[in-house]
Tab-separated table of C-alpha atoms in Angstrom:
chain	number	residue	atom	x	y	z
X	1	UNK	CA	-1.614	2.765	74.019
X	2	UNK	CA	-2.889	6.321	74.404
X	3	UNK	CA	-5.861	7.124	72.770
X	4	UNK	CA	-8.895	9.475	73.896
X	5	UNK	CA	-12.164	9.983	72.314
X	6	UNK	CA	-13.099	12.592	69.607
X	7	UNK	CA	-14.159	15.873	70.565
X	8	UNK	CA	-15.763	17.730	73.293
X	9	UNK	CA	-18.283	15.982	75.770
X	10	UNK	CA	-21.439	17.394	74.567
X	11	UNK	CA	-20.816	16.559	70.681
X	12	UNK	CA	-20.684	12.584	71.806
X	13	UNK	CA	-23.627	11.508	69.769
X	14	UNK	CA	-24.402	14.606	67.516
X	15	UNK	CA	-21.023	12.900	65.389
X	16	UNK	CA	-23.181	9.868	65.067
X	17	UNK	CA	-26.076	11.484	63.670
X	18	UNK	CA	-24.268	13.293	61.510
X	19	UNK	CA	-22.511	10.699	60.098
X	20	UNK	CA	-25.646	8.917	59.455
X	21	UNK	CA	-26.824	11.520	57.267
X	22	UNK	CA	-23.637	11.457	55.104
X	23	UNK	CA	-24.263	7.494	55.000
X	24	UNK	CA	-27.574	8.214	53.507
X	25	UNK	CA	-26.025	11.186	51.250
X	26	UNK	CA	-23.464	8.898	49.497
X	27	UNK	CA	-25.925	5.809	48.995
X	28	UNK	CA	-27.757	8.537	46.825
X	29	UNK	CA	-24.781	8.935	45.078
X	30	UNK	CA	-23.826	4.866	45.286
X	31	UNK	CA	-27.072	4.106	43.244
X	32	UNK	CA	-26.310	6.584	40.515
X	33	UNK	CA	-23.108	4.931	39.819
X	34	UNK	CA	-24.614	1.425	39.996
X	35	UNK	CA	-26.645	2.511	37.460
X	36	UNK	CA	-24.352	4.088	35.351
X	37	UNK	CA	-22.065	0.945	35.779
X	38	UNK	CA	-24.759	-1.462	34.858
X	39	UNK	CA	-25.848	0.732	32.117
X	40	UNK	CA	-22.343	1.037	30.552
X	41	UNK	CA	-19.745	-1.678	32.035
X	42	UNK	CA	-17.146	1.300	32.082
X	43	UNK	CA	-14.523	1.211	34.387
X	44	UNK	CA	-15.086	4.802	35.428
X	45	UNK	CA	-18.325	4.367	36.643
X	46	UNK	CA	-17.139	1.378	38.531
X	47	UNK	CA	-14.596	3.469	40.548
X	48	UNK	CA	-17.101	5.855	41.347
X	49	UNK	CA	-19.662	3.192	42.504
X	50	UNK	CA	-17.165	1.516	44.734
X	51	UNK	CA	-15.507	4.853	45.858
X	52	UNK	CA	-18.477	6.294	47.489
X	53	UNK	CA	-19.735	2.730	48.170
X	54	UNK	CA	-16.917	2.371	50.838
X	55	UNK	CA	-17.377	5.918	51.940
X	56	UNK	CA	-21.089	4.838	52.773
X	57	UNK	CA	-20.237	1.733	54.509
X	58	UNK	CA	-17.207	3.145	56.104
X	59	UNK	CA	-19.605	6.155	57.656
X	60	UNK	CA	-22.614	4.042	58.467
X	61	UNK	CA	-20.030	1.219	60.715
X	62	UNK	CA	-18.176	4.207	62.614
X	63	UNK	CA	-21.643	5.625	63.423
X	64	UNK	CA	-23.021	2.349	65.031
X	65	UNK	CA	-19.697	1.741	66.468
X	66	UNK	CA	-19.333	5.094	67.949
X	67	UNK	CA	-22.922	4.657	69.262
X	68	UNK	CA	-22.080	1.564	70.679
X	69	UNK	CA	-19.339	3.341	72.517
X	70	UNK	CA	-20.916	6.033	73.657
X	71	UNK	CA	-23.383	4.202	75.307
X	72	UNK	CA	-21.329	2.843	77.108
X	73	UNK	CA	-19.990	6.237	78.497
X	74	UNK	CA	-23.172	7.000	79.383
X	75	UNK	CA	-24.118	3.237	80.958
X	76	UNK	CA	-20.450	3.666	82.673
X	77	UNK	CA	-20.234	6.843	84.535
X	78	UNK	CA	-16.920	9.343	83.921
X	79	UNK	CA	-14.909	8.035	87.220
X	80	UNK	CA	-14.441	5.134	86.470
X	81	UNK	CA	-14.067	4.900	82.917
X	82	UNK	CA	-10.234	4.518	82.653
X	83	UNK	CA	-10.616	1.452	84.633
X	84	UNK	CA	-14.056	-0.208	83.167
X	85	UNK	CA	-13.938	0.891	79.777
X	86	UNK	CA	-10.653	-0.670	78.763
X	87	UNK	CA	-12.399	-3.187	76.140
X	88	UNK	CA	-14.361	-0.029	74.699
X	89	UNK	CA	-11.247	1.830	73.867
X	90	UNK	CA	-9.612	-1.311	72.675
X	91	UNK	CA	-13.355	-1.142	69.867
X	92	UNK	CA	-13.238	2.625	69.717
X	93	UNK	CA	-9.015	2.249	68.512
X	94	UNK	CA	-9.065	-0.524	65.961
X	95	UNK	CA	-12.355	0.905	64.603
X	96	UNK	CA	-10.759	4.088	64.041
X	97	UNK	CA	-8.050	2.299	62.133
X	98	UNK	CA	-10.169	0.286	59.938
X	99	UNK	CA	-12.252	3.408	59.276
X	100	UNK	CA	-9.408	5.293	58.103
X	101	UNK	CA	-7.733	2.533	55.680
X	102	UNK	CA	-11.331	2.016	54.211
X	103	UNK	CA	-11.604	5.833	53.383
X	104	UNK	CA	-8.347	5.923	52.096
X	105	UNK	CA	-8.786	2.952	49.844
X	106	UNK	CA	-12.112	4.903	48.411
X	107	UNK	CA	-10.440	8.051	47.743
X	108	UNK	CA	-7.510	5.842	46.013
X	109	UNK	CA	-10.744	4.339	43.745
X	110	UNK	CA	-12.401	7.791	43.962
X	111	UNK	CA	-8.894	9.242	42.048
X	112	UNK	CA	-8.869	6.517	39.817
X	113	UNK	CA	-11.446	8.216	37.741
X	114	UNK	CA	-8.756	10.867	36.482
X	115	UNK	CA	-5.899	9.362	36.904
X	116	UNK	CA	-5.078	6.060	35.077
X	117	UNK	CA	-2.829	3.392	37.209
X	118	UNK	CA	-0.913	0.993	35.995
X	119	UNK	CA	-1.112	-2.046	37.971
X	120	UNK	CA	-3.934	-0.759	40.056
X	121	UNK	CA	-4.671	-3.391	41.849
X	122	UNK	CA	-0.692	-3.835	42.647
X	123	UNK	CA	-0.453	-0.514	43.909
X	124	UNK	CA	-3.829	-0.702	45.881
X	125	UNK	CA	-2.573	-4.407	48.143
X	126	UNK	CA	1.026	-2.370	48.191
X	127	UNK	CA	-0.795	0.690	49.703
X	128	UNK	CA	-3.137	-1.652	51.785
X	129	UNK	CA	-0.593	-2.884	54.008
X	130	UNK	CA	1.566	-0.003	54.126
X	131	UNK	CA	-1.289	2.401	55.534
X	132	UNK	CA	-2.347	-0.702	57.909
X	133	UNK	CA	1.543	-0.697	59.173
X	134	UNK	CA	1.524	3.218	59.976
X	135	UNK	CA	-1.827	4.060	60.852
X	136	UNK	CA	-1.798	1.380	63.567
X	137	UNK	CA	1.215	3.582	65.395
X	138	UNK	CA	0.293	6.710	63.645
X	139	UNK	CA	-3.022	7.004	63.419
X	140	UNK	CA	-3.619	10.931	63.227
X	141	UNK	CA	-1.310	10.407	60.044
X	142	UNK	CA	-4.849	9.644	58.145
X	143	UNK	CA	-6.026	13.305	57.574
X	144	UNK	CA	-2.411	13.935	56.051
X	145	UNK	CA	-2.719	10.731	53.925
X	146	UNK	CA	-6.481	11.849	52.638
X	147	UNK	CA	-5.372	15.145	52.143
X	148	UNK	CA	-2.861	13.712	49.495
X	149	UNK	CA	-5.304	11.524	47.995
X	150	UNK	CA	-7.825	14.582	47.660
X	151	UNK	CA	-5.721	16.955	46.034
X	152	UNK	CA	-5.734	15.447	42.429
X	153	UNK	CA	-9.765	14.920	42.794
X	154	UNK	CA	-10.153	18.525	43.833
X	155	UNK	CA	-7.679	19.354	41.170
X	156	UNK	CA	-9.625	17.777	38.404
X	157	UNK	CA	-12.896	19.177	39.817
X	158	UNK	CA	-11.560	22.360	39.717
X	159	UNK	CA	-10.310	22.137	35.680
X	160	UNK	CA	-13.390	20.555	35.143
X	161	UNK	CA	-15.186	23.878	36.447
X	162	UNK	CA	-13.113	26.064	35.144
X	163	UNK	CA	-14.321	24.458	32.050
X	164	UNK	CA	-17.559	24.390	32.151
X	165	UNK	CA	-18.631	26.812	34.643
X	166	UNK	CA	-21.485	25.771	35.478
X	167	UNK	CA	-23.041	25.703	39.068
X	168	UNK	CA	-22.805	21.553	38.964
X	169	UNK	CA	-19.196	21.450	38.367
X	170	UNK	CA	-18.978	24.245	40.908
X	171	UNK	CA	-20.773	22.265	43.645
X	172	UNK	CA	-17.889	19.581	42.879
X	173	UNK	CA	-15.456	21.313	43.483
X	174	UNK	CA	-16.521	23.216	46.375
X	175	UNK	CA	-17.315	19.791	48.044
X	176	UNK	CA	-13.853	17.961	47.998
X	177	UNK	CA	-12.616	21.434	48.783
X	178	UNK	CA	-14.832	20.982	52.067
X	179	UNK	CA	-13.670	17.142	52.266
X	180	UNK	CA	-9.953	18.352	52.092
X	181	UNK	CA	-10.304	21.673	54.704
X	182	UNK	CA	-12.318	19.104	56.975
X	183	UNK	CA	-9.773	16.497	57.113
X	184	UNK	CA	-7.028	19.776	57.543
X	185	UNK	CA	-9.669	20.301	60.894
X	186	UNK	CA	-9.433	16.546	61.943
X	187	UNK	CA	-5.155	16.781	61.494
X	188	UNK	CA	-5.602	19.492	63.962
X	189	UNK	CA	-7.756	17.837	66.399
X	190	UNK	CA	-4.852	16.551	68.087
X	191	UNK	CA	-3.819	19.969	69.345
X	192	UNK	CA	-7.279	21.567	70.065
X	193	UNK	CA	-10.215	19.302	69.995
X	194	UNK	CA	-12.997	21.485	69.379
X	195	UNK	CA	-11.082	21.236	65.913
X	196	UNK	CA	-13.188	18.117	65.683
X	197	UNK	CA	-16.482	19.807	65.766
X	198	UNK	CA	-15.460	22.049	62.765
X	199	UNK	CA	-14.136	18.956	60.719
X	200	UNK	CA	-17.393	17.426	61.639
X	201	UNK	CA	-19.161	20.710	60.408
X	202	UNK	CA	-16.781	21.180	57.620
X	203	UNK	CA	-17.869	17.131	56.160
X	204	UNK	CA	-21.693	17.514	56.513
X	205	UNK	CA	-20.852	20.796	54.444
X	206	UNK	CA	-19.418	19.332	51.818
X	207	UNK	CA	-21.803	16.247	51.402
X	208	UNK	CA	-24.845	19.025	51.568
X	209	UNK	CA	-23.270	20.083	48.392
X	210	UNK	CA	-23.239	16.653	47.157
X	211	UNK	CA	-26.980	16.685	47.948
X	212	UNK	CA	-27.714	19.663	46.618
X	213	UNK	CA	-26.441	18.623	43.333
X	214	UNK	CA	-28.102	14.852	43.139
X	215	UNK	CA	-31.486	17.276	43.652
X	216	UNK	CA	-30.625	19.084	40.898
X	217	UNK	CA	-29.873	16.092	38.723
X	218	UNK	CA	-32.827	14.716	39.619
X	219	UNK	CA	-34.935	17.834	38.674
X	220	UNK	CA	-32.973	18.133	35.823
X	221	UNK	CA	-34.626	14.579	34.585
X	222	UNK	CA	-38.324	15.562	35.023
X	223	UNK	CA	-37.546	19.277	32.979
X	224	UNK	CA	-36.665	17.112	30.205
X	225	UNK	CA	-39.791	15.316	30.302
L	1	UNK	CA	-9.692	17.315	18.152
L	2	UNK	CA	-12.950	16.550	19.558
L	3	UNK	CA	-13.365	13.944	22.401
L	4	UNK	CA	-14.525	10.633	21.573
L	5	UNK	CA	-18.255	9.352	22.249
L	6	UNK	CA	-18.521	7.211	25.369
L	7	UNK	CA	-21.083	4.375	25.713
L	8	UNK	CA	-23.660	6.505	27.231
L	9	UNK	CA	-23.433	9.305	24.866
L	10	UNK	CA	-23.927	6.559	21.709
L	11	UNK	CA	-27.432	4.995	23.452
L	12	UNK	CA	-28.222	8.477	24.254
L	13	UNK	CA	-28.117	9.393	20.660
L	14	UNK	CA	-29.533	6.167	19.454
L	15	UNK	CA	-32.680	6.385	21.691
L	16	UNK	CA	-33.362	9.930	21.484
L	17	UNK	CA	-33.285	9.697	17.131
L	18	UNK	CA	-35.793	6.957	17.804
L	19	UNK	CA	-38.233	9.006	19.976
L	20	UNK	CA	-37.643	12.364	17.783
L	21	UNK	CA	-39.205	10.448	15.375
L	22	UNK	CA	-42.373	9.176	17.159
L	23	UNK	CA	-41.067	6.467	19.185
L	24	UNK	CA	-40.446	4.524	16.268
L	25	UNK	CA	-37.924	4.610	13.247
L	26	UNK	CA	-35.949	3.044	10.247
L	27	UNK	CA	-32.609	1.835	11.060
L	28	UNK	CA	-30.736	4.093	8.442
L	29	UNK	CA	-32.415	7.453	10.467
L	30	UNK	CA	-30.801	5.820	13.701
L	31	UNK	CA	-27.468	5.341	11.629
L	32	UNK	CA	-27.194	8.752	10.095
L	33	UNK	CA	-28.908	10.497	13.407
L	34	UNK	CA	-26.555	8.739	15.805
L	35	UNK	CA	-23.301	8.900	13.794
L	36	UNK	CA	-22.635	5.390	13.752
L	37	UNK	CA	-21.655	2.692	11.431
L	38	UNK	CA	-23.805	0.025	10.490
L	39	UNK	CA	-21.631	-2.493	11.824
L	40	UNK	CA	-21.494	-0.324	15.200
L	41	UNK	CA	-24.771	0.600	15.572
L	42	UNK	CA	-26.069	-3.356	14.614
L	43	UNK	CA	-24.100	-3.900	17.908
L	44	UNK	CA	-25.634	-1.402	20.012
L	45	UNK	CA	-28.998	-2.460	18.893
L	46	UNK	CA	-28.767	-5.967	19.605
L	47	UNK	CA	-27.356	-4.996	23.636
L	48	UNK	CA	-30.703	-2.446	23.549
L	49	UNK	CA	-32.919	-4.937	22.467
L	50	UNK	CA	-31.956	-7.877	24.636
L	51	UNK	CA	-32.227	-5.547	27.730
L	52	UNK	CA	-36.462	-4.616	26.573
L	53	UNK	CA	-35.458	-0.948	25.984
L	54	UNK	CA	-35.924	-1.538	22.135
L	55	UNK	CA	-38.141	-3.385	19.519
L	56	UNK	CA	-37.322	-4.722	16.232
L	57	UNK	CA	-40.545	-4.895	14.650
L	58	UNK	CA	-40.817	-5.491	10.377
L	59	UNK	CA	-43.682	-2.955	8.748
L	60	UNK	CA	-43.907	-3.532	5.223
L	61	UNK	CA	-40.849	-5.789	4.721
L	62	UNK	CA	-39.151	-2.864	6.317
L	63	UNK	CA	-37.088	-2.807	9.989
L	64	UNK	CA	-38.489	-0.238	12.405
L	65	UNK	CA	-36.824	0.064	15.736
L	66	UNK	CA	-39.771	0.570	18.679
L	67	UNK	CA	-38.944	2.355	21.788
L	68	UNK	CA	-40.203	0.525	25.025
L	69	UNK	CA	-41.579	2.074	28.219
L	70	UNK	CA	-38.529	0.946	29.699
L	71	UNK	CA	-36.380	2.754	26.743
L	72	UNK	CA	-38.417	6.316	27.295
L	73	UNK	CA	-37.325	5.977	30.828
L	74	UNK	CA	-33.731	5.378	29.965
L	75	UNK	CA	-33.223	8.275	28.200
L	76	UNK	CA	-34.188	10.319	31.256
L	77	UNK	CA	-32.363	8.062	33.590
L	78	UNK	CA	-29.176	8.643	31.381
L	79	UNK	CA	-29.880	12.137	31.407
L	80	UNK	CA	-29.529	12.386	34.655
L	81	UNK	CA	-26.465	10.341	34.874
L	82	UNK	CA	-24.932	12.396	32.130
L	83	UNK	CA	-25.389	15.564	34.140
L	84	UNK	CA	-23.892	13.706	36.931
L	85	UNK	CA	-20.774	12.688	35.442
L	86	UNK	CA	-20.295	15.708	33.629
L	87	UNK	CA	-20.715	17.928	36.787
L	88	UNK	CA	-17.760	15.265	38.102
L	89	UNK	CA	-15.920	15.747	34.767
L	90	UNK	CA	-15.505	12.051	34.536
């Protein structure tokens, strides 16, 4: 098994902090669709919920994994971390893996809020195993898998914009366009890996705009008062 | 053809005719002001009133549906939710 860590030296850790910010991000936008769910029982809201749910769960366990693992770099020094860190790999590998089939099965959930499924549940144990199969040999073949999940939610975002056109829908839109060009960065890692920094960047970019918009829900609440 | 109402839009429209009108009002205002049935809007009514965001309170023989504390801040939390799902065109 041949598997490196992410990215340049001095970005071990900074990916960790980062990705606990984008846990925090999504939980803002997990406990708007709990309410909306609660408030309305529709299934929409649900898929939205539990989407971003997993996203938040899925960030927040690769963060304390991958500063679990880093440590251990550190504690460990470089010379002889082929031969010591064996076990660590073995964590940072499988983590990697679970990570990715999490995030996939959100975006599937994520999607499911435009597109209707018929035997969605079907589809989703069908996908399940089939992404557990490849990813386990292929795992790079996640970004390409995301990407294909994305497109339809960046799609809609964009109709939805083109709509409206208002900044809200805009912010949308330009966010899974971030989540889509970041994941096109992480694909590319493989040849270059400084390509991880940008996907890193790339992410954090597009949740911002996530933020930005839950702050401008929430303002638009009090205006109303 | 116009899209149909979802669930949030209907107690959105049910609370707000209450609170246009004081915080209190008849059920035919709510009817007409909401665009519902009777039949539909009985059932809407019932779900707002076992949750404590309404009150069905009789003045003069007469039905008068009372917005709670918890109902005023419904109608801003579904505002917000609203703008959220509309900004996700879902």
């Amino acid at each position: 098994m041949i598997i490196s860590f992410r990215g340049p030296e001095w970005f071990y850790g900074i990916d960790v902090i980062i990705e606990i910010i984008l846990t925090l991000i999504v939980l803002g936008l997990v406990v708007y669709g709990y309410k909306a769910y609660k408030l309305t029982k529709q299934k929409k809201f649900l898929y939205f919920f539990l989407g971003f749910l997993i996203i938040a769960l899925d960030f927040f366990i690769h963060s304390i994994i991958n500063a679990y693992v880093y440590y251990n770099i550190i504690k460990f020094n470089y010379c002889s971390l082929s031969c010591q860190l064996g076990s660590i790999k073995y964590l940072f590998y499988n983590c990697l893996i679970f990570y990715s089939i999490m995030h996939l099965f959100a975006y599937f959930l994520l999607s499911s809020m435009y597109i209707k499924f018929k035997n969605k549940f079907k589809i989703m144990f069908l996908l399940f195993t089939f992404f557990a199969i490849i990813l386990y040999f292929r795992p790079y073949l996640f970004n390409i898998f995301a990407i294909l999940f994305l497109i339809p939610i960046v799609y809609y975002a964009y109709k939805n914009y083109y709509t409206n056109n208002n900044l809200k829908s805009k912010l949308v839109f330009m966010a899974f366009t971030s989540i889509i060009l970041a994941h096109i960065f992480f694909f590319l890692e493989i040849k270059y890996i400084y390509f991880y920094v940008l996907g890193m960047a790339t992410l954090l970019i597009g949740y911002s705009l996530l933020l930005y918009l839950l702050i401008l829900v929430k303002k638009n609440g009090k205006k109303t008062r | 053809m116009e899209k149909r109402r979802d669930k949030l839009n209907i107690i959105l429209s049910i609370l707000e005719s209450i609170k246009h009108k004081g915080g209190s009002s008849r059920p035919t205002n709510v009817m007409y002001k909401s665009n519902l049935s009777h039949k539909r809007m009985i059932v809407f009514i019932h779900e707002l009133e076992e949750k404590g965001i309404i009150e069905i309170k009789n003045n003069k023989d007469k039905k008068e549906y009372c917005l709670t504390k918890k109902g005023y801040e419904l109608i801003e939390e579904i505002k917000r939710i609203k703008t959220l799902s509309d900004a996700f065109g879902i």
